[in-house]
mmCIF file of C-alpha atoms in Angstrom:
data_model
loop_
_atom_site.group_PDB
_atom_site.id
_atom_site.type_symbol
_atom_site.label_atom_id
_atom_site.label_comp_id
_atom_site.label_asym_id
_atom_site.label_seq_id
_atom_site.Cartn_x
_atom_site.Cartn_y
_atom_site.Cartn_z
ATOM 1 C CA UNK F 28 0.000 0.000 0.000
ATOM 2 C CA UNK F 29 2.874 2.358 0.743
ATOM 3 C CA UNK F 30 4.215 1.797 -2.774
ATOM 4 C CA UNK F 31 0.873 2.820 -4.294
ATOM 5 C CA UNK F 32 0.874 6.047 -2.266
ATOM 6 C CA UNK F 33 4.445 6.830 -3.282
ATOM 7 C CA UNK F 34 3.714 6.068 -6.916
ATOM 8 C CA UNK F 35 0.618 8.293 -6.851
ATOM 9 C CA UNK F 36 2.593 11.088 -5.220
ATOM 10 C CA UNK F 37 5.439 10.729 -7.736
ATOM 11 C CA UNK F 38 3.023 10.720 -10.683
ATOM 12 C CA UNK F 39 1.268 13.821 -9.366
ATOM 13 C CA UNK F 40 4.632 15.523 -8.857
ATOM 14 C CA UNK F 41 5.707 14.752 -12.420
ATOM 15 C CA UNK F 42 2.374 15.972 -13.793
ATOM 16 C CA UNK F 43 2.724 19.281 -11.925
ATOM 17 C CA UNK F 44 6.380 19.643 -12.930
ATOM 18 C CA UNK F 45 5.566 19.083 -16.591
ATOM 19 C CA UNK F 46 2.774 21.658 -16.481
ATOM 20 C CA UNK F 47 5.024 24.225 -14.787
ATOM 21 C CA UNK F 48 7.767 23.549 -17.364
ATOM 22 C CA UNK F 49 5.256 23.997 -20.200
ATOM 23 C CA UNK F 50 4.295 27.404 -18.811
ATOM 24 C CA UNK F 51 7.969 28.403 -18.780
ATOM 25 C CA UNK F 52 8.412 27.150 -22.346
ATOM 26 C CA UNK F 53 5.525 29.318 -23.529
ATOM 27 C CA UNK F 54 7.149 32.463 -22.168
ATOM 28 C CA UNK F 55 10.703 31.553 -23.231
ATOM 29 C CA UNK F 56 10.299 31.651 -26.984
ATOM 30 C CA UNK F 57 13.940 31.323 -28.086
ATOM 31 C CA UNK F 58 14.175 28.411 -30.504
ATOM 32 C CA UNK F 59 17.470 26.866 -31.652
ATOM 33 C CA UNK F 60 18.120 24.861 -34.809
ATOM 34 C CA UNK F 61 21.245 23.043 -35.906
ATOM 35 C CA UNK F 62 21.867 22.882 -39.648
ATOM 36 C CA UNK F 63 24.180 21.010 -42.016
ATOM 37 C CA UNK F 64 25.352 22.098 -45.458
ATOM 38 C CA UNK F 65 26.333 19.444 -47.995
ATOM 39 C CA UNK F 66 27.553 19.964 -51.567
ATOM 40 C CA UNK F 67 30.105 18.367 -53.860
ATOM 41 C CA UNK F 68 32.731 20.906 -52.719
ATOM 42 C CA UNK F 69 31.601 22.284 -49.348
ATOM 43 C CA UNK F 70 30.294 20.787 -46.139
ATOM 44 C CA UNK F 71 29.677 22.607 -42.896
ATOM 45 C CA UNK F 72 27.719 22.796 -39.663
ATOM 46 C CA UNK F 73 26.057 25.567 -37.759
ATOM 47 C CA UNK F 74 23.269 26.641 -35.460
ATOM 48 C CA UNK F 75 20.983 29.621 -35.098
ATOM 49 C CA UNK F 76 18.529 30.957 -32.538
ATOM 50 C CA UNK F 77 15.464 33.119 -33.031
ATOM 51 C CA UNK F 78 12.451 34.299 -31.055
ATOM 52 C CA UNK F 79 9.382 32.613 -32.522
ATOM 53 C CA UNK F 80 7.062 35.256 -31.053
ATOM 54 C CA UNK F 81 8.572 37.855 -33.417
ATOM 55 C CA UNK F 82 7.490 36.264 -36.714
ATOM 56 C CA UNK F 83 6.209 38.876 -39.138
ATOM 57 C CA UNK F 84 2.662 38.800 -40.518
ATOM 58 C CA UNK F 85 3.945 38.551 -44.096
ATOM 59 C CA UNK F 86 2.900 35.862 -46.598
ATOM 60 C CA UNK F 87 6.090 34.045 -45.563
ATOM 61 C CA UNK F 88 6.482 34.782 -41.833
ATOM 62 C CA UNK F 89 10.076 35.669 -40.901
ATOM 63 C CA UNK F 90 11.947 36.482 -37.697
ATOM 64 C CA UNK F 91 15.365 38.057 -37.193
ATOM 65 C CA UNK F 92 18.112 35.738 -36.063
ATOM 66 C CA UNK F 93 19.256 36.327 -32.459
ATOM 67 C CA UNK F 94 22.486 34.359 -32.809
ATOM 68 C CA UNK F 95 24.148 32.357 -35.561
ATOM 69 C CA UNK F 96 27.340 30.364 -35.856
ATOM 70 C CA UNK F 97 28.501 28.489 -38.970
ATOM 71 C CA UNK F 98 31.778 26.819 -39.891
ATOM 72 C CA UNK F 99 32.835 24.910 -42.987
ATOM 73 C CA UNK F 100 34.381 21.538 -42.196
ATOM 74 C CA UNK F 101 38.196 21.549 -42.097
ATOM 75 C CA UNK F 102 38.310 25.344 -41.717
ATOM 76 C CA UNK F 103 38.824 27.442 -38.617
ATOM 77 C CA UNK F 104 36.826 30.483 -39.759
ATOM 78 C CA UNK F 105 33.488 30.917 -37.977
ATOM 79 C CA UNK F 106 30.727 32.984 -39.582
ATOM 80 C CA UNK F 107 28.078 34.729 -37.483
ATOM 81 C CA UNK F 108 24.965 36.818 -38.073
ATOM 82 C CA UNK F 109 26.915 40.060 -38.594
ATOM 83 C CA UNK F 110 28.648 38.461 -41.609
ATOM 84 C CA UNK F 111 25.398 38.531 -43.616
ATOM 85 C CA UNK F 112 25.870 40.987 -46.496
ATOM 86 C CA UNK F 113 22.502 42.574 -45.637
ATOM 87 C CA UNK F 114 23.061 42.821 -41.890
ATOM 88 C CA UNK F 115 21.238 44.108 -39.747
ATOM 89 C CA UNK F 116 18.076 43.313 -41.763
ATOM 90 C CA UNK F 117 19.257 39.747 -42.337
ATOM 91 C CA UNK F 118 19.789 36.851 -41.607
ATOM 92 C CA UNK F 119 16.235 35.641 -41.074
ATOM 93 C CA UNK F 120 14.484 32.476 -40.000
ATOM 94 C CA UNK F 121 11.337 31.853 -41.985
ATOM 95 C CA UNK F 122 8.428 29.448 -41.866
ATOM 96 C CA UNK F 123 7.827 27.374 -44.944
ATOM 97 C CA UNK F 124 5.664 24.442 -45.951
ATOM 98 C CA UNK F 125 7.220 21.472 -47.710
ATOM 99 C CA UNK F 126 5.575 19.612 -50.597
ATOM 100 C CA UNK F 127 4.647 16.937 -48.043
ATOM 101 C CA UNK F 128 2.517 19.526 -46.248
ATOM 102 C CA UNK F 129 4.805 19.635 -43.204
ATOM 103 C CA UNK F 130 5.705 23.056 -41.848
ATOM 104 C CA UNK F 131 9.379 23.741 -41.173
ATOM 105 C CA UNK F 132 11.886 26.506 -40.501
ATOM 106 C CA UNK F 133 14.428 27.742 -43.029
ATOM 107 C CA UNK F 134 17.363 30.134 -42.852
ATOM 108 C CA UNK F 135 18.095 33.083 -45.178
ATOM 109 C CA UNK F 136 21.816 33.861 -44.824
ATOM 110 C CA UNK F 137 24.124 35.307 -47.513
ATOM 111 C CA UNK F 138 27.787 35.899 -46.677
ATOM 112 C CA UNK F 139 31.160 36.480 -48.310
ATOM 113 C CA UNK F 140 34.191 34.282 -47.766
ATOM 114 C CA UNK F 141 36.371 35.859 -45.046
ATOM 115 C CA UNK F 142 39.562 34.878 -46.854
ATOM 116 C CA UNK F 143 40.745 38.149 -48.483
ATOM 117 C CA UNK F 144 42.093 36.214 -51.488
ATOM 118 C CA UNK F 145 38.718 34.587 -52.215
ATOM 119 C CA UNK F 146 35.970 36.033 -54.389
ATOM 120 C CA UNK F 147 33.374 33.490 -53.203
ATOM 121 C CA UNK F 148 30.018 34.251 -51.675
ATOM 122 C CA UNK F 149 27.706 31.725 -50.061
ATOM 123 C CA UNK F 150 23.939 31.661 -49.882
ATOM 124 C CA UNK F 151 21.753 29.543 -47.631
ATOM 125 C CA UNK F 152 18.038 29.905 -48.364
ATOM 126 C CA UNK F 153 15.775 27.237 -46.929
ATOM 127 C CA UNK F 154 17.100 23.854 -47.968
ATOM 128 C CA UNK F 155 19.283 25.255 -50.776
ATOM 129 C CA UNK F 156 22.989 26.113 -50.578
ATOM 130 C CA UNK F 157 24.876 27.978 -53.309
ATOM 131 C CA UNK F 158 28.533 29.027 -53.558
ATOM 132 C CA UNK F 159 29.307 31.504 -56.340
ATOM 133 C CA UNK F 160 31.992 33.894 -57.556
ATOM 134 C CA UNK F 161 31.384 37.603 -57.000
ATOM 135 C CA UNK F 162 33.796 38.605 -59.784
ATOM 136 C CA UNK F 163 33.809 35.838 -62.431
ATOM 137 C CA UNK F 164 30.375 35.674 -64.025
ATOM 138 C CA UNK F 165 31.479 32.681 -66.140
ATOM 139 C CA UNK F 166 32.381 30.550 -63.110
ATOM 140 C CA UNK F 167 29.963 27.712 -62.403
ATOM 141 C CA UNK F 168 28.187 27.989 -59.068
ATOM 142 C CA UNK F 169 28.230 25.065 -56.647
ATOM 143 C CA UNK F 170 24.838 23.845 -55.439
ATOM 144 C CA UNK F 171 24.047 21.830 -52.362
ATOM 145 C CA UNK F 172 21.448 21.137 -49.714
ATOM 146 C CA UNK F 173 20.778 22.288 -46.174
ATOM 147 C CA UNK F 174 19.111 20.165 -43.509
ATOM 148 C CA UNK F 175 17.770 21.389 -40.162
ATOM 149 C CA UNK F 176 17.272 19.787 -36.746
ATOM 150 C CA UNK F 177 15.429 21.500 -33.911
ATOM 151 C CA UNK F 178 17.425 21.474 -30.673
ATOM 152 C CA UNK F 179 15.270 20.398 -27.700
ATOM 153 C CA UNK F 180 14.721 23.056 -25.070
ATOM 154 C CA UNK F 181 16.416 22.450 -21.700
ATOM 155 C CA UNK F 182 13.051 22.355 -19.901
ATOM 156 C CA UNK F 183 11.833 19.592 -22.205
ATOM 157 C CA UNK F 184 14.976 17.580 -21.544
ATOM 158 C CA UNK F 185 14.592 18.100 -17.767
ATOM 159 C CA UNK F 186 10.992 16.880 -17.849
ATOM 160 C CA UNK F 187 12.009 13.788 -19.828
ATOM 161 C CA UNK F 188 14.836 13.064 -17.391
ATOM 162 C CA UNK F 189 12.524 13.440 -14.388
ATOM 163 C CA UNK F 190 9.939 11.088 -15.903
ATOM 164 C CA UNK F 191 12.524 8.436 -16.741
ATOM 165 C CA UNK F 192 14.087 8.675 -13.275
ATOM 166 C CA UNK F 193 10.777 8.159 -11.498
ATOM 167 C CA UNK F 194 9.908 5.246 -13.784
ATOM 168 C CA UNK F 195 13.314 3.656 -13.126
ATOM 169 C CA UNK F 196 13.028 3.985 -9.340
ATOM 170 C CA UNK F 197 9.414 2.785 -9.345
ATOM 171 C CA UNK F 198 10.399 -0.288 -11.348
ATOM 172 C CA UNK F 199 13.399 -0.898 -9.105
ATOM 173 C CA UNK F 200 11.237 -0.568 -5.992
ATOM 174 C CA UNK F 201 8.719 -3.024 -7.500
ATOM 175 C CA UNK F 202 11.468 -5.593 -8.148
ATOM 176 C CA UNK F 203 12.815 -5.324 -4.580
ATOM 177 C CA UNK F 204 9.266 -5.779 -3.181
ATOM 178 C CA UNK F 205 8.810 -8.935 -5.257
ATOM 179 C CA UNK F 206 12.109 -10.322 -3.911
ATOM 180 C CA UNK F 207 11.085 -9.534 -0.333
ATOM 181 C CA UNK F 208 7.734 -11.344 -0.753
ATOM 182 C CA UNK F 209 9.366 -14.427 -2.290
#
């Protein structure tokens, strides 16, 4: 009987904790996405954060990026939001709908290579990546893809950890009770 009381109390505690965490998530609207760029010539990884309560009311809702970090693989140069050629109006996160009907987030970020000897510019728009020459109009651009992964919020991870911990201890307690009865 004591186990049932403890289990009920633990379940109630988790339920309340999850509801409190959901309230905090609603007010903390900073969303983070990781993204990967892949092309025949360039690969890279980055992340960006934006406030999803600031989406515009345009046909394609967009929000200014709060922070951004991107680095090509095997290079030490890190690009950030101030490297966008249209900063401070860009980069932007925008909502888009895929052909499958699923809604997703895309990035609009255009930046020049930081190497002073390079004439390359890079463009990330949604799931498309392009590298092109700013000076040689006859040079072939390089095309690639961009994929995005939403980073779980810390409160969501904490709630998941709390739930798993209670389930583990409840199961462990149940096993020890069965051994004691046997």
